[in-house]
Amino acid sequence: MDTEFKKYICVVCGLIYDEADGWPDDGIEPGTRWDDVPETWMCPDCGVTKDDFEEL
């Protein structure tokens, strides 16, 4: 099983989502894989969707 956490960057504003940290302010617990982040989640800084994030 792959235990290495990945990071994803918003191509619009540069915010980084780190799977190890999650995004607790939006109810996304630490350790939440990118694929498990809800499709409705939006970048907290600029409001774009997951489609505008790329893996680092």
GROMACS .gro file of C-alpha atoms in nm:
model
   56
    1MET     CA    1   0.000   0.000   0.000
    2ASP     CA    2   0.128   0.345  -0.093
    3THR     CA    3   0.174   0.543   0.227
    4GLU     CA    4   0.355   0.841   0.077
    5PHE     CA    5   0.144   1.154   0.089
    6LYS     CA    6   0.128   1.381  -0.214
    7LYS     CA    7   0.083   1.754  -0.258
    8TYR     CA    8  -0.133   1.936  -0.509
    9ILE     CA    9  -0.104   2.299  -0.615
   10CYS     CA   10  -0.375   2.536  -0.731
   11VAL     CA   11  -0.265   2.656  -1.075
   12VAL     CA   12  -0.457   2.981  -1.026
   13CYS     CA   13  -0.329   3.108  -0.690
   14GLY     CA   14  -0.054   2.866  -0.579
   15LEU     CA   15  -0.226   2.726  -0.269
   16ILE     CA   16  -0.091   2.382  -0.182
   17TYR     CA   17  -0.308   2.097  -0.058
   18ASP     CA   18  -0.096   1.846   0.135
   19GLU     CA   19  -0.260   1.508   0.187
   20ALA     CA   20  -0.069   1.466   0.514
   21ASP     CA   21  -0.220   1.788   0.653
   22GLY     CA   22  -0.566   1.770   0.496
   23TRP     CA   23  -0.773   2.086   0.529
   24PRO     CA   24  -0.937   2.073   0.874
   25ASP     CA   25  -1.101   2.416   0.833
   26ASP     CA   26  -1.322   2.256   0.567
   27GLY     CA   27  -1.366   1.925   0.750
   28ILE     CA   28  -1.099   1.739   0.550
   29GLU     CA   29  -0.903   1.539   0.803
   30PRO     CA   30  -0.523   1.498   0.794
   31GLY     CA   31  -0.429   1.199   0.582
   32THR     CA   32  -0.715   1.251   0.335
   33ARG     CA   33  -0.605   1.147  -0.014
   34TRP     CA   34  -0.674   1.389  -0.298
   35ASP     CA   35  -0.909   1.137  -0.458
   36ASP     CA   36  -1.114   1.136  -0.136
   37VAL     CA   37  -1.150   1.515  -0.121
   38PRO     CA   38  -1.509   1.593  -0.226
   39GLU     CA   39  -1.552   1.711  -0.586
   40THR     CA   40  -1.745   2.008  -0.447
   41TRP     CA   41  -1.443   2.133  -0.248
   42MET     CA   42  -1.310   2.467  -0.365
   43CYS     CA   43  -0.977   2.637  -0.314
   44PRO     CA   44  -1.013   2.842   0.005
   45ASP     CA   45  -0.800   3.124  -0.138
   46CYS     CA   46  -0.944   3.176  -0.487
   47GLY     CA   47  -1.256   2.958  -0.514
   48VAL     CA   48  -1.165   2.734  -0.808
   49THR     CA   49  -1.253   2.363  -0.810
   50LYS     CA   50  -1.033   2.054  -0.779
   51ASP     CA   51  -0.998   2.056  -1.160
   52ASP     CA   52  -0.761   2.351  -1.124
   53PHE     CA   53  -0.511   2.164  -0.904
   54GLU     CA   54  -0.208   1.971  -1.028
   55GLU     CA   55   0.010   1.720  -0.849
   56LEU     CA   56   0.347   1.855  -0.737
   0.00000   0.00000   0.00000
